[in-house]
């Protein structure tokens, strides 16, 4: 089986599990939407203020609640599943790439699902909104890769559910910065190219780290 | 004599720190900020040391993945611990400096926020090390995390250039020569402190590993001794 076929099969497996449980669609996304409804009650329901803060709050919700999307995979994949993948002779880099693609697609779905909630409740100025088709996938890919690496590092550790977010949240700062500053740039009519370069650079760095770490990670969970 | 020879690094460090402290107390104060500016001689070297320590952690992590030699893992872990301490010191010194100059201990300023997150990233790294008991697994997992965590360093460094905020940009060219020399002396002194602490921590880590191995071996003896096979003679008597 070719490398890309392995990647496809791993991603398909993860997405199939999600399609059966619909955890992200039926649980995590509504949970994130509920958070977006609750925040104005805490900071005040001033419409101009909410319009200004909306995009930033959206990214914070995506980042924090996206943890649930990321942690979901490591909770589903037990030792028997990992052993089976290993016995099938799947390339560890393909396992990493497949898992990353599946997680990134789920995070992207989560981002898109929260988009209408943001627009309806906060009425943000989006400016050149077609740029979102670039920004959203870049953030989702970064979170997917970071999540796959961190989940791999914390697999089968007792404190995994608290340790994984501690590892991911501070490390996702460049993603949060790139996303919020790019949206701010769009709103103010400034160039967003430096922020896109930041997002692409972080994604590339994570992709290289993930592929290189794939084999040691697989050995670590043996 | 042997003690003195083995402690040459500590003695040298104390000497350099003494000169640095003396110089930082006697050099002319900043015209605008006055004496409070002297905290720069602690704040900047602490931040430098944190970067150096985390750089060494990456180096140790890569070296461990290549060689699987325990010494590199000990180097990475020891350096990360020192890095966390000095990141904390840099934040604390920065806050003390900020109070009289900016009017408050904390502002939502990019350098401060990114440095605080850097602190948490490496706290996570140390938490990961504590969470894994098996030494081989611990080394492997933390080596990966040690490399990934380093992504944050360029962002912390560049934050003052990307967002022009309250924090000043790189100060090498904008400060007077006497102050710059004092600052460089502080950096050298702190680097010596790092070398001393790292040396001691590495020794401690080696001893911890030895203790861990001995405990493991002694526990093996106890587990074996608990199982006593029935004697053949007594079995035959019952029959």
PDB file of N, CA and C in Angstrom, chain A residues 28-96:
ATOM      1  N   UNK A  28     -19.642  18.967  20.785  1.00  0.00           N
ATOM      2  CA  UNK A  28     -18.631  20.017  20.958  1.00  0.00           C
ATOM      3  C   UNK A  28     -19.077  21.343  20.332  1.00  0.00           C
ATOM      4  N   UNK A  29     -19.627  21.290  19.102  1.00  0.00           N
ATOM      5  CA  UNK A  29     -20.041  22.544  18.440  1.00  0.00           C
ATOM      6  C   UNK A  29     -21.155  23.247  19.215  1.00  0.00           C
ATOM      7  N   UNK A  30     -22.202  22.549  19.654  1.00  0.00           N
ATOM      8  CA  UNK A  30     -23.204  23.243  20.471  1.00  0.00           C
ATOM      9  C   UNK A  30     -22.626  23.796  21.779  1.00  0.00           C
ATOM     10  N   UNK A  31     -21.665  23.064  22.348  1.00  0.00           N
ATOM     11  CA  UNK A  31     -21.008  23.523  23.581  1.00  0.00           C
ATOM     12  C   UNK A  31     -20.275  24.851  23.312  1.00  0.00           C
ATOM     13  N   UNK A  32     -19.555  24.914  22.182  1.00  0.00           N
ATOM     14  CA  UNK A  32     -18.853  26.152  21.806  1.00  0.00           C
ATOM     15  C   UNK A  32     -19.830  27.283  21.542  1.00  0.00           C
ATOM     16  N   UNK A  33     -20.959  26.961  20.881  1.00  0.00           N
ATOM     17  CA  UNK A  33     -21.973  27.983  20.604  1.00  0.00           C
ATOM     18  C   UNK A  33     -22.554  28.519  21.911  1.00  0.00           C
ATOM     19  N   UNK A  34     -22.764  27.612  22.858  1.00  0.00           N
ATOM     20  CA  UNK A  34     -23.284  28.040  24.164  1.00  0.00           C
ATOM     21  C   UNK A  34     -22.311  28.995  24.854  1.00  0.00           C
ATOM     22  N   UNK A  35     -21.017  28.722  24.680  1.00  0.00           N
ATOM     23  CA  UNK A  35     -20.001  29.617  25.270  1.00  0.00           C
ATOM     24  C   UNK A  35     -20.083  30.999  24.634  1.00  0.00           C
ATOM     25  N   UNK A  36     -20.270  31.043  23.307  1.00  0.00           N
ATOM     26  CA  UNK A  36     -20.371  32.335  22.624  1.00  0.00           C
ATOM     27  C   UNK A  36     -21.625  33.107  23.069  1.00  0.00           C
ATOM     28  N   UNK A  37     -22.659  32.381  23.480  1.00  0.00           N
ATOM     29  CA  UNK A  37     -23.861  33.050  23.986  1.00  0.00           C
ATOM     30  C   UNK A  37     -23.631  33.573  25.407  1.00  0.00           C
ATOM     31  N   UNK A  38     -22.881  32.806  26.193  1.00  0.00           N
ATOM     32  CA  UNK A  38     -22.682  33.169  27.604  1.00  0.00           C
ATOM     33  C   UNK A  38     -21.716  34.347  27.790  1.00  0.00           C
ATOM     34  N   UNK A  39     -20.722  34.442  26.914  1.00  0.00           N
ATOM     35  CA  UNK A  39     -19.673  35.464  27.113  1.00  0.00           C
ATOM     36  C   UNK A  39     -20.262  36.885  27.212  1.00  0.00           C
ATOM     37  N   UNK A  40     -21.173  37.292  26.307  1.00  0.00           N
ATOM     38  CA  UNK A  40     -21.709  38.656  26.427  1.00  0.00           C
ATOM     39  C   UNK A  40     -22.416  38.912  27.760  1.00  0.00           C
ATOM     40  N   UNK A  41     -22.964  37.869  28.342  1.00  0.00           N
ATOM     41  CA  UNK A  41     -23.635  38.052  29.636  1.00  0.00           C
ATOM     42  C   UNK A  41     -22.619  38.418  30.722  1.00  0.00           C
ATOM     43  N   UNK A  42     -21.375  37.961  30.530  1.00  0.00           N
ATOM     44  CA  UNK A  42     -20.329  38.256  31.516  1.00  0.00           C
ATOM     45  C   UNK A  42     -19.664  39.605  31.252  1.00  0.00           C
ATOM     46  N   UNK A  43     -19.474  39.966  29.973  1.00  0.00           N
ATOM     47  CA  UNK A  43     -18.709  41.202  29.682  1.00  0.00           C
ATOM     48  C   UNK A  43     -19.605  42.390  29.322  1.00  0.00           C
ATOM     49  N   UNK A  44     -20.899  42.146  29.188  1.00  0.00           N
ATOM     50  CA  UNK A  44     -21.807  43.242  28.856  1.00  0.00           C
ATOM     51  C   UNK A  44     -22.347  43.080  27.450  1.00  0.00           C
ATOM     52  N   UNK A  45     -23.580  43.525  27.241  1.00  0.00           N
ATOM     53  CA  UNK A  45     -24.244  43.286  25.953  1.00  0.00           C
ATOM     54  C   UNK A  45     -24.240  44.538  25.068  1.00  0.00           C
ATOM     55  N   UNK A  46     -23.222  45.335  25.214  1.00  0.00           N
ATOM     56  CA  UNK A  46     -23.087  46.541  24.392  1.00  0.00           C
ATOM     57  C   UNK A  46     -22.773  46.121  22.943  1.00  0.00           C
ATOM     58  N   UNK A  47     -23.673  46.413  22.017  1.00  0.00           N
ATOM     59  CA  UNK A  47     -23.540  45.888  20.638  1.00  0.00           C
ATOM     60  C   UNK A  47     -22.247  46.329  19.935  1.00  0.00           C
ATOM     61  N   UNK A  48     -21.869  47.631  19.958  1.00  0.00           N
ATOM     62  CA  UNK A  48     -20.611  48.014  19.280  1.00  0.00           C
ATOM     63  C   UNK A  48     -19.387  47.318  19.890  1.00  0.00           C
ATOM     64  N   UNK A  49     -19.408  47.174  21.227  1.00  0.00           N
ATOM     65  CA  UNK A  49     -18.285  46.507  21.901  1.00  0.00           C
ATOM     66  C   UNK A  49     -18.201  45.041  21.467  1.00  0.00           C
ATOM     67  N   UNK A  50     -19.350  44.385  21.445  1.00  0.00           N
ATOM     68  CA  UNK A  50     -19.376  42.968  21.055  1.00  0.00           C
ATOM     69  C   UNK A  50     -18.951  42.796  19.599  1.00  0.00           C
ATOM     70  N   UNK A  51     -19.350  43.747  18.752  1.00  0.00           N
ATOM     71  CA  UNK A  51     -18.966  43.674  17.339  1.00  0.00           C
ATOM     72  C   UNK A  51     -17.443  43.740  17.204  1.00  0.00           C
ATOM     73  N   UNK A  52     -16.828  44.552  18.069  1.00  0.00           N
ATOM     74  CA  UNK A  52     -15.366  44.702  18.023  1.00  0.00           C
ATOM     75  C   UNK A  52     -14.654  43.481  18.627  1.00  0.00           C
ATOM     76  N   UNK A  53     -15.211  42.968  19.731  1.00  0.00           N
ATOM     77  CA  UNK A  53     -14.549  41.858  20.433  1.00  0.00           C
ATOM     78  C   UNK A  53     -14.861  40.486  19.827  1.00  0.00           C
ATOM     79  N   UNK A  54     -15.947  40.422  19.086  1.00  0.00           N
ATOM     80  CA  UNK A  54     -16.450  39.138  18.572  1.00  0.00           C
ATOM     81  C   UNK A  54     -15.395  38.230  17.949  1.00  0.00           C
ATOM     82  N   UNK A  55     -14.651  38.710  16.929  1.00  0.00           N
ATOM     83  CA  UNK A  55     -13.677  37.810  16.292  1.00  0.00           C
ATOM     84  C   UNK A  55     -12.635  37.248  17.273  1.00  0.00           C
ATOM     85  N   UNK A  56     -12.164  38.090  18.200  1.00  0.00           N
ATOM     86  CA  UNK A  56     -11.181  37.621  19.189  1.00  0.00           C
ATOM     87  C   UNK A  56     -11.775  36.549  20.082  1.00  0.00           C
ATOM     88  N   UNK A  57     -13.006  36.791  20.542  1.00  0.00           N
ATOM     89  CA  UNK A  57     -13.667  35.807  21.411  1.00  0.00           C
ATOM     90  C   UNK A  57     -13.911  34.496  20.658  1.00  0.00           C
ATOM     91  N   UNK A  58     -14.241  34.650  19.390  1.00  0.00           N
ATOM     92  CA  UNK A  58     -14.469  33.465  18.556  1.00  0.00           C
ATOM     93  C   UNK A  58     -13.216  32.588  18.543  1.00  0.00           C
ATOM     94  N   UNK A  59     -12.044  33.223  18.331  1.00  0.00           N
ATOM     95  CA  UNK A  59     -10.813  32.426  18.258  1.00  0.00           C
ATOM     96  C   UNK A  59     -10.463  31.786  19.592  1.00  0.00           C
ATOM     97  N   UNK A  60     -10.760  32.512  20.674  1.00  0.00           N
ATOM     98  CA  UNK A  60     -10.489  31.920  21.996  1.00  0.00           C
ATOM     99  C   UNK A  60     -11.376  30.690  22.206  1.00  0.00           C
ATOM    100  N   UNK A  61     -12.640  30.814  21.819  1.00  0.00           N
ATOM    101  CA  UNK A  61     -13.553  29.663  21.958  1.00  0.00           C
ATOM    102  C   UNK A  61     -13.087  28.513  21.069  1.00  0.00           C
ATOM    103  N   UNK A  62     -12.671  28.844  19.829  1.00  0.00           N
ATOM    104  CA  UNK A  62     -12.175  27.794  18.927  1.00  0.00           C
ATOM    105  C   UNK A  62     -10.969  27.092  19.557  1.00  0.00           C
ATOM    106  N   UNK A  63     -10.069  27.888  20.123  1.00  0.00           N
ATOM    107  CA  UNK A  63      -8.853  27.317  20.709  1.00  0.00           C
ATOM    108  C   UNK A  63      -9.171  26.431  21.920  1.00  0.00           C
ATOM    109  N   UNK A  64      -9.953  26.966  22.846  1.00  0.00           N
ATOM    110  CA  UNK A  64     -10.194  26.225  24.090  1.00  0.00           C
ATOM    111  C   UNK A  64     -11.146  25.037  23.881  1.00  0.00           C
ATOM    112  N   UNK A  65     -12.203  25.265  23.151  1.00  0.00           N
ATOM    113  CA  UNK A  65     -13.150  24.173  22.927  1.00  0.00           C
ATOM    114  C   UNK A  65     -12.640  23.201  21.866  1.00  0.00           C
ATOM    115  N   UNK A  66     -11.746  23.696  21.015  1.00  0.00           N
ATOM    116  CA  UNK A  66     -11.089  22.818  20.047  1.00  0.00           C
ATOM    117  C   UNK A  66     -10.285  21.726  20.741  1.00  0.00           C
ATOM    118  N   UNK A  67      -9.903  21.985  22.015  1.00  0.00           N
ATOM    119  CA  UNK A  67      -9.202  20.959  22.803  1.00  0.00           C
ATOM    120  C   UNK A  67     -10.035  19.684  22.882  1.00  0.00           C
ATOM    121  N   UNK A  68     -11.334  19.862  22.988  1.00  0.00           N
ATOM    122  CA  UNK A  68     -12.222  18.695  23.093  1.00  0.00           C
ATOM    123  C   UNK A  68     -12.193  17.888  21.800  1.00  0.00           C
ATOM    124  N   UNK A  69     -12.094  18.613  20.677  1.00  0.00           N
ATOM    125  CA  UNK A  69     -12.015  17.921  19.379  1.00  0.00           C
ATOM    126  C   UNK A  69     -10.709  17.134  19.313  1.00  0.00           C
ATOM    127  N   UNK A  70      -9.636  17.767  19.778  1.00  0.00           N
ATOM    128  CA  UNK A  70      -8.311  17.135  19.717  1.00  0.00           C
ATOM    129  C   UNK A  70      -8.220  15.948  20.677  1.00  0.00           C
ATOM    130  N   UNK A  71      -8.724  16.154  21.902  1.00  0.00           N
ATOM    131  CA  UNK A  71      -8.635  15.092  22.916  1.00  0.00           C
ATOM    132  C   UNK A  71      -9.516  13.895  22.561  1.00  0.00           C
ATOM    133  N   UNK A  72     -10.550  14.165  21.766  1.00  0.00           N
ATOM    134  CA  UNK A  72     -11.500  13.132  21.376  1.00  0.00           C
ATOM    135  C   UNK A  72     -10.788  11.938  20.732  1.00  0.00           C
ATOM    136  N   UNK A  73      -9.819  12.250  19.852  1.00  0.00           N
ATOM    137  CA  UNK A  73      -9.146  11.175  19.120  1.00  0.00           C
ATOM    138  C   UNK A  73      -8.346  10.271  20.060  1.00  0.00           C
ATOM    139  N   UNK A  74      -7.597  10.906  20.985  1.00  0.00           N
ATOM    140  CA  UNK A  74      -6.766  10.076  21.868  1.00  0.00           C
ATOM    141  C   UNK A  74      -7.637   9.260  22.816  1.00  0.00           C
ATOM    142  N   UNK A  75      -8.875   9.747  23.076  1.00  0.00           N
ATOM    143  CA  UNK A  75      -9.778   8.967  23.933  1.00  0.00           C
ATOM    144  C   UNK A  75     -10.349   7.771  23.166  1.00  0.00           C
ATOM    145  N   UNK A  76     -10.574   7.967  21.859  1.00  0.00           N
ATOM    146  CA  UNK A  76     -11.156   6.897  21.034  1.00  0.00           C
ATOM    147  C   UNK A  76     -10.115   5.820  20.734  1.00  0.00           C
ATOM    148  N   UNK A  77      -8.890   6.250  20.427  1.00  0.00           N
ATOM    149  CA  UNK A  77      -7.831   5.305  20.045  1.00  0.00           C
ATOM    150  C   UNK A  77      -7.198   4.664  21.271  1.00  0.00           C
ATOM    151  N   UNK A  78      -7.566   3.457  21.561  1.00  0.00           N
ATOM    152  CA  UNK A  78      -6.978   2.748  22.696  1.00  0.00           C
ATOM    153  C   UNK A  78      -5.740   1.971  22.264  1.00  0.00           C
ATOM    154  N   UNK A  79      -5.153   1.263  23.216  1.00  0.00           N
ATOM    155  CA  UNK A  79      -3.947   0.476  22.908  1.00  0.00           C
ATOM    156  C   UNK A  79      -4.214  -0.589  21.838  1.00  0.00           C
ATOM    157  N   UNK A  80      -5.362  -1.307  21.886  1.00  0.00           N
ATOM    158  CA  UNK A  80      -5.599  -2.320  20.840  1.00  0.00           C
ATOM    159  C   UNK A  80      -5.620  -1.709  19.434  1.00  0.00           C
ATOM    160  N   UNK A  81      -6.248  -0.535  19.290  1.00  0.00           N
ATOM    161  CA  UNK A  81      -6.299   0.116  17.977  1.00  0.00           C
ATOM    162  C   UNK A  81      -4.907   0.491  17.500  1.00  0.00           C
ATOM    163  N   UNK A  82      -4.110   1.012  18.432  1.00  0.00           N
ATOM    164  CA  UNK A  82      -2.744   1.424  18.058  1.00  0.00           C
ATOM    165  C   UNK A  82      -1.903   0.207  17.677  1.00  0.00           C
ATOM    166  N   UNK A  83      -2.078  -0.882  18.451  1.00  0.00           N
ATOM    167  CA  UNK A  83      -1.328  -2.116  18.145  1.00  0.00           C
ATOM    168  C   UNK A  83      -1.704  -2.649  16.769  1.00  0.00           C
ATOM    169  N   UNK A  84      -2.988  -2.577  16.453  1.00  0.00           N
ATOM    170  CA  UNK A  84      -3.466  -3.080  15.161  1.00  0.00           C
ATOM    171  C   UNK A  84      -2.841  -2.285  14.014  1.00  0.00           C
ATOM    172  N   UNK A  85      -2.844  -0.981  14.155  1.00  0.00           N
ATOM    173  CA  UNK A  85      -2.255  -0.123  13.110  1.00  0.00           C
ATOM    174  C   UNK A  85      -0.778  -0.467  12.933  1.00  0.00           C
ATOM    175  N   UNK A  86      -0.097  -0.713  14.051  1.00  0.00           N
ATOM    176  CA  UNK A  86       1.331  -1.049  13.989  1.00  0.00           C
ATOM    177  C   UNK A  86       1.555  -2.406  13.324  1.00  0.00           C
ATOM    178  N   UNK A  87       0.712  -3.370  13.705  1.00  0.00           N
ATOM    179  CA  UNK A  87       0.854  -4.715  13.123  1.00  0.00           C
ATOM    180  C   UNK A  87       0.586  -4.711  11.617  1.00  0.00           C
ATOM    181  N   UNK A  88      -0.245  -3.801  11.160  1.00  0.00           N
ATOM    182  CA  UNK A  88      -0.529  -3.703   9.729  1.00  0.00           C
ATOM    183  C   UNK A  88       0.638  -3.118   8.941  1.00  0.00           C
ATOM    184  N   UNK A  89       1.646  -2.664   9.664  1.00  0.00           N
ATOM    185  CA  UNK A  89       2.847  -2.134   9.006  1.00  0.00           C
ATOM    186  C   UNK A  89       2.659  -0.745   8.421  1.00  0.00           C
ATOM    187  N   UNK A  90       1.751   0.020   9.014  1.00  0.00           N
ATOM    188  CA  UNK A  90       1.524   1.394   8.537  1.00  0.00           C
ATOM    189  C   UNK A  90       2.727   2.255   8.908  1.00  0.00           C
ATOM    190  N   UNK A  91       3.189   3.052   7.962  1.00  0.00           N
ATOM    191  CA  UNK A  91       4.307   3.969   8.205  1.00  0.00           C
ATOM    192  C   UNK A  91       3.905   4.964   9.307  1.00  0.00           C
ATOM    193  N   UNK A  92       4.748   5.154  10.358  1.00  0.00           N
ATOM    194  CA  UNK A  92       4.379   6.101  11.426  1.00  0.00           C
ATOM    195  C   UNK A  92       4.099   7.509  10.894  1.00  0.00           C
ATOM    196  N   UNK A  93       4.844   7.914   9.857  1.00  0.00           N
ATOM    197  CA  UNK A  93       4.598   9.246   9.281  1.00  0.00           C
ATOM    198  C   UNK A  93       3.209   9.310   8.648  1.00  0.00           C
ATOM    199  N   UNK A  94       2.781   8.191   8.063  1.00  0.00           N
ATOM    200  CA  UNK A  94       1.435   8.137   7.467  1.00  0.00           C
ATOM    201  C   UNK A  94       0.378   8.179   8.566  1.00  0.00           C
ATOM    202  N   UNK A  95       0.666   7.509   9.683  1.00  0.00           N
ATOM    203  CA  UNK A  95      -0.271   7.550  10.816  1.00  0.00           C
ATOM    204  C   UNK A  95      -0.420   8.980  11.307  1.00  0.00           C
ATOM    205  N   UNK A  96       0.733   9.672  11.437  1.00  0.00           N
ATOM    206  CA  UNK A  96       0.695  11.068  11.889  1.00  0.00           C
ATOM    207  C   UNK A  96      -0.089  11.928  10.896  1.00  0.00           C
TER     208      UNK A  96
END
